[in-house]
Each structure stands twice: as structure tokens, then as C-alpha cells.
Amino acid sequence: MAADTDTAAESEAPADPRTALLPEAAALLERFRARLGDAVVDAQPCFGDAVVRVTPDAWLRAARVVHDELGCDYLSFIAGIDWMPTPVADDDAGSGDTSAPVQPRDTTYGVTGSEGRFQLLARMQSTSTGAGITLKTDVAEDAMRVASWTSVYPGADWHERETWEMYGIEFDGHPALRHLYLPSEFDGHPLRKDYPLLAREVKPWPGLVDVEAMPGEEGDGDDESAGGE
């Protein structure tokens, strides 16, 4: 009797969303695997959906399959990932990390892993069924470039511009890879973990052309009036 009760309880327990695929996501993954074959490096469930890591040379082909054959006609986003741990200054080693969430001190990769520091992450969905899939691919640190998706998803245009701007990843075939947020003269890629956050102190921010003096600094308008008194 107790064994039957346990069995019934197990059968009624909800599936763990971190390790179970929704039926529609499982169907997409099966069809994707059938088309991409060995180009699929790894595939893991993540809160019901599938996260699939593909080889870099299959990045564009993967987009075509997802768009043309799986019916995922909406590109939600393309983003870069820098898995490098946030640098810690020597004099900050014992102070602890008070950021939220706390940044890892060692390299840890997310779902489906990574071969190196940089990756691309993209999410696509069907506007008719709502089913979706997330793709990832590695980006070699000594050859930061992959094929552009703009020929498949026109909306990839500004996502790829932002990713290039912030991480330095080039997109072959992009029609106009130019700055989106930063001045054209800006040097560096601000979302790389090793980009100096105090850059404005060691190198003038290109956008600051009319810098007003702080109170008490030379050039402050109060100096003259103070002297007149």
C-alpha cells in the first residue's frame, strides 16, 4: 500500500522545469538535430525550452533551418557573452564582492558549455505557436568573426551592430557594421570584462566636448566673484 502511494506521488510530481523540455520544444529540437547533424555540439533543456550549441561554421545554416523549416519567424535577440571572470584589483582581493548577483571569480560556463571566453546567444520564436529555441556558438578569441544573420532575419541588423560594438565580434556579410550607441571615435568594447571601467579617467570620453569645471576647480565662475569680495 505504501509503495503504491509513493508511486502515485511520484507520477503526480511536476517535472523540473530546468531539466524537462516542453513537448513543442522537444519537437523543435528533434527536427533541428535531424537537419544540423554533427553541427550540434550540445543541446540541453532550460526551463522548458531547448538551448542548442552549434559549431561556428554552422551558425548561418542554423538560422536558416530555424527560420525556414521550424517556423520561428521572430528573432528576439542576438547577444554576446564574455565568460571571463570580472577582474579584481590587487588591493581589492580581501574586500569581498558586494555586487548582485555576485560575480564568479573562476570561469564557469552556462548551459551547453563553451570552448573559450566568447560566445553568441540568440533566441527565436514562432509568432503563430509561441514555440522557440535558443542557439549558441563559440567565437574564437583570435578570430572574432561569424556569419551575419541579416539575410535570414533583417532584424538581426542592430543586434549584430550592438554585439560588435560591445564585444568586438565581426559579422561577415552585415550590410553596415557601424556604431549604434557609442561615438564613432570610441576605442574598445565596453562589455568585455577586461575593459577598464575607469576609462574616463585614463582617457577622455570622446563624447565629452563641453566639460564644465567642478566647484572650486580652475575655471569655475565663482572664483572671480569670490576674489571680488
CSV table of N, CA and C in Angstrom, one decimal, residues 135-204:
chain,number,residue,atom,x,y,z
A,135,LEU,N,19.8,29.4,-29.6
A,135,LEU,CA,21.1,28.9,-30.1
A,135,LEU,C,22.3,29.6,-29.6
A,136,LYS,N,23.4,28.9,-29.5
A,136,LYS,CA,24.7,29.4,-29.0
A,136,LYS,C,25.8,28.9,-30.0
A,137,THR,N,26.8,29.7,-30.0
A,137,THR,CA,28.0,29.2,-30.8
A,137,THR,C,29.2,29.9,-30.2
A,138,ASP,N,30.4,29.2,-30.3
A,138,ASP,CA,31.6,29.7,-29.7
A,138,ASP,C,32.2,30.7,-30.7
A,139,VAL,N,32.9,31.7,-30.2
A,139,VAL,CA,33.7,32.7,-31.1
A,139,VAL,C,35.1,32.6,-30.6
A,140,ALA,N,36.0,32.2,-31.6
A,140,ALA,CA,37.4,32.1,-31.2
A,140,ALA,C,38.0,33.5,-30.9
A,141,GLU,N,38.8,33.5,-29.8
A,141,GLU,CA,39.3,34.8,-29.4
A,141,GLU,C,40.3,35.4,-30.3
A,142,ASP,N,41.0,34.5,-31.1
A,142,ASP,CA,42.0,35.0,-32.1
A,142,ASP,C,41.3,35.2,-33.5
A,143,ALA,N,40.0,35.0,-33.6
A,143,ALA,CA,39.4,35.2,-34.9
A,143,ALA,C,37.9,35.6,-34.6
A,144,MET,N,37.7,36.8,-34.1
A,144,MET,CA,36.4,37.2,-33.6
A,144,MET,C,35.4,37.5,-34.7
A,145,ARG,N,34.9,36.5,-35.5
A,145,ARG,CA,34.0,36.8,-36.5
A,145,ARG,C,33.2,35.5,-36.8
A,146,VAL,N,31.9,35.8,-37.2
A,146,VAL,CA,31.0,34.8,-37.6
A,146,VAL,C,30.1,35.3,-38.8
A,147,ALA,N,29.3,34.5,-39.4
A,147,ALA,CA,28.4,35.0,-40.5
A,147,ALA,C,27.3,35.8,-39.9
A,148,SER,N,26.9,36.8,-40.7
A,148,SER,CA,25.8,37.7,-40.3
A,148,SER,C,24.5,36.9,-40.6
A,149,TRP,N,23.5,37.2,-39.7
A,149,TRP,CA,22.1,36.6,-39.9
A,149,TRP,C,21.2,37.6,-40.6
A,150,THR,N,21.7,38.7,-41.1
A,150,THR,CA,20.7,39.7,-41.7
A,150,THR,C,20.0,39.2,-42.9
A,151,SER,N,20.6,38.3,-43.6
A,151,SER,CA,19.9,37.8,-44.8
A,151,SER,C,18.8,36.9,-44.5
A,152,VAL,N,18.7,36.4,-43.2
A,152,VAL,CA,17.6,35.5,-42.8
A,152,VAL,C,16.6,36.3,-41.9
A,153,TYR,N,17.2,37.0,-40.9
A,153,TYR,CA,16.4,37.8,-40.0
A,153,TYR,C,16.8,39.3,-40.2
A,154,PRO,N,16.1,40.1,-41.0
A,154,PRO,CA,16.5,41.5,-41.2
A,154,PRO,C,16.7,42.2,-39.8
A,155,GLY,N,15.9,41.8,-38.8
A,155,GLY,CA,16.0,42.5,-37.5
A,155,GLY,C,17.3,42.2,-36.8
A,156,ALA,N,18.2,41.3,-37.4
A,156,ALA,CA,19.5,41.0,-36.8
A,156,ALA,C,20.4,42.2,-36.9
A,157,ASP,N,20.0,43.1,-37.8
A,157,ASP,CA,20.9,44.2,-38.1
A,157,ASP,C,21.4,44.9,-36.9
A,158,TRP,N,20.6,45.5,-36.1
A,158,TRP,CA,21.1,46.3,-34.9
A,158,TRP,C,21.6,45.4,-33.8
A,159,HIS,N,21.1,44.2,-33.7
A,159,HIS,CA,21.6,43.3,-32.7
A,159,HIS,C,23.1,43.0,-32.9
A,160,GLU,N,23.4,42.7,-34.2
A,160,GLU,CA,24.8,42.5,-34.5
A,160,GLU,C,25.6,43.7,-34.4
A,161,ARG,N,25.1,44.9,-34.7
A,161,ARG,CA,25.9,46.1,-34.6
A,161,ARG,C,26.2,46.3,-33.1
A,162,GLU,N,25.2,46.1,-32.2
A,162,GLU,CA,25.4,46.2,-30.8
A,162,GLU,C,26.5,45.2,-30.3
A,163,THR,N,26.4,44.0,-30.7
A,163,THR,CA,27.3,42.9,-30.3
A,163,THR,C,28.7,43.2,-30.8
A,164,TRP,N,28.8,43.7,-32.0
A,164,TRP,CA,30.2,44.1,-32.5
A,164,TRP,C,30.7,45.3,-31.7
A,165,GLU,N,29.8,46.2,-31.4
A,165,GLU,CA,30.3,47.4,-30.7
A,165,GLU,C,30.7,47.1,-29.3
A,166,MET,N,30.0,46.2,-28.6
A,166,MET,CA,30.2,46.0,-27.2
A,166,MET,C,31.3,44.9,-26.9
A,167,TYR,N,31.4,43.9,-27.9
A,167,TYR,CA,32.3,42.8,-27.7
A,167,TYR,C,33.4,42.7,-28.7
A,168,GLY,N,33.2,43.4,-29.9
A,168,GLY,CA,34.2,43.3,-30.9
A,168,GLY,C,34.1,42.1,-31.8
A,169,ILE,N,32.9,41.5,-31.9
A,169,ILE,CA,32.7,40.3,-32.7
A,169,ILE,C,32.2,40.8,-34.1
A,170,GLU,N,33.0,40.5,-35.1
A,170,GLU,CA,32.6,40.9,-36.5
A,170,GLU,C,31.6,40.0,-37.1
A,171,PHE,N,30.7,40.5,-38.0
A,171,PHE,CA,29.7,39.7,-38.6
A,171,PHE,C,29.9,39.8,-40.1
A,172,ASP,N,30.4,38.8,-40.7
A,172,ASP,CA,30.7,38.7,-42.2
A,172,ASP,C,29.3,38.8,-42.9
A,173,GLY,N,29.2,39.8,-43.9
A,173,GLY,CA,28.0,39.9,-44.7
A,173,GLY,C,27.1,40.9,-44.1
A,174,HIS,N,27.4,41.5,-42.9
A,174,HIS,CA,26.5,42.6,-42.4
A,174,HIS,C,26.6,43.8,-43.4
A,175,PRO,N,25.4,44.4,-43.7
A,175,PRO,CA,25.5,45.5,-44.7
A,175,PRO,C,26.1,46.8,-44.2
A,176,ALA,N,26.1,47.0,-42.9
A,176,ALA,CA,26.6,48.3,-42.4
A,176,ALA,C,27.0,48.2,-40.9
A,177,LEU,N,28.1,47.5,-40.7
A,177,LEU,CA,28.5,47.3,-39.3
A,177,LEU,C,29.2,48.6,-38.7
A,178,ARG,N,28.4,49.4,-38.1
A,178,ARG,CA,28.9,50.7,-37.6
A,178,ARG,C,28.3,50.9,-36.2
A,179,HIS,N,28.9,51.9,-35.5
A,179,HIS,CA,28.5,52.1,-34.1
A,179,HIS,C,27.0,52.4,-34.0
A,180,LEU,N,26.4,51.9,-32.9
A,180,LEU,CA,25.0,52.1,-32.6
A,180,LEU,C,24.8,53.0,-31.5
A,181,TYR,N,25.5,52.9,-30.4
A,181,TYR,CA,25.4,53.7,-29.2
A,181,TYR,C,26.5,54.7,-29.0
A,182,LEU,N,27.7,54.2,-29.3
A,182,LEU,CA,28.9,55.0,-28.9
A,182,LEU,C,29.4,55.9,-30.1
A,183,PRO,N,30.1,56.9,-29.7
A,183,PRO,CA,30.7,57.8,-30.8
A,183,PRO,C,31.6,56.9,-31.7
A,184,SER,N,31.7,57.3,-33.0
A,184,SER,CA,32.5,56.6,-33.9
A,184,SER,C,33.9,56.5,-33.6
A,185,GLU,N,34.4,57.5,-32.8
A,185,GLU,CA,35.8,57.5,-32.4
A,185,GLU,C,36.1,56.7,-31.2
A,186,PHE,N,35.1,56.1,-30.6
A,186,PHE,CA,35.3,55.3,-29.4
A,186,PHE,C,36.2,54.1,-29.6
A,187,ASP,N,37.1,54.0,-28.7
A,187,ASP,CA,38.2,52.9,-28.8
A,187,ASP,C,37.9,51.8,-27.7
A,188,GLY,N,37.7,50.6,-28.2
A,188,GLY,CA,37.5,49.5,-27.2
A,188,GLY,C,36.0,49.0,-27.3
A,189,HIS,N,35.8,47.9,-26.5
A,189,HIS,CA,34.5,47.3,-26.4
A,189,HIS,C,34.1,47.2,-25.0
A,190,PRO,N,33.1,48.0,-24.6
A,190,PRO,CA,32.9,48.2,-23.1
A,190,PRO,C,32.3,47.0,-22.4
A,191,LEU,N,31.7,46.1,-23.0
A,191,LEU,CA,31.1,44.9,-22.3
A,191,LEU,C,32.1,43.8,-22.1
A,192,ARG,N,33.3,43.9,-22.7
A,192,ARG,CA,34.3,42.9,-22.4
A,192,ARG,C,34.7,43.1,-20.9
A,193,LYS,N,34.9,42.0,-20.2
A,193,LYS,CA,35.2,42.0,-18.8
A,193,LYS,C,36.5,42.7,-18.4
A,194,ASP,N,37.4,42.8,-19.4
A,194,ASP,CA,38.7,43.4,-19.1
A,194,ASP,C,38.7,44.8,-19.6
A,195,TYR,N,37.6,45.4,-20.0
A,195,TYR,CA,37.6,46.8,-20.4
A,195,TYR,C,37.7,47.7,-19.2
A,196,PRO,N,38.6,48.6,-19.2
A,196,PRO,CA,38.8,49.4,-18.0
A,196,PRO,C,37.6,50.3,-17.7
A,197,LEU,N,36.9,50.1,-16.5
A,197,LEU,CA,35.8,50.9,-16.2
A,197,LEU,C,36.1,52.3,-15.8
A,198,LEU,N,37.4,52.6,-15.5
A,198,LEU,CA,37.8,54.0,-15.2
A,198,LEU,C,38.3,54.6,-16.4
A,199,ALA,N,37.8,54.2,-17.6
A,199,ALA,CA,38.4,54.7,-18.9
A,199,ALA,C,38.3,56.2,-19.0
A,200,ARG,N,37.3,56.8,-18.4
A,200,ARG,CA,37.2,58.3,-18.5
A,200,ARG,C,38.2,59.0,-17.7
A,201,GLU,N,38.9,58.3,-16.8
A,201,GLU,CA,39.9,58.9,-16.0
A,201,GLU,C,41.3,58.8,-16.7
A,202,VAL,N,41.5,57.7,-17.4
A,202,VAL,CA,42.8,57.5,-18.1
A,202,VAL,C,42.8,57.9,-19.5
A,203,LYS,N,41.5,58.1,-20.1
A,203,LYS,CA,41.4,58.5,-21.5
A,203,LYS,C,40.1,59.3,-21.6
A,204,PRO,N,40.2,60.5,-22.1
A,204,PRO,CA,38.9,61.3,-22.2
A,204,PRO,C,37.8,60.6,-23.0
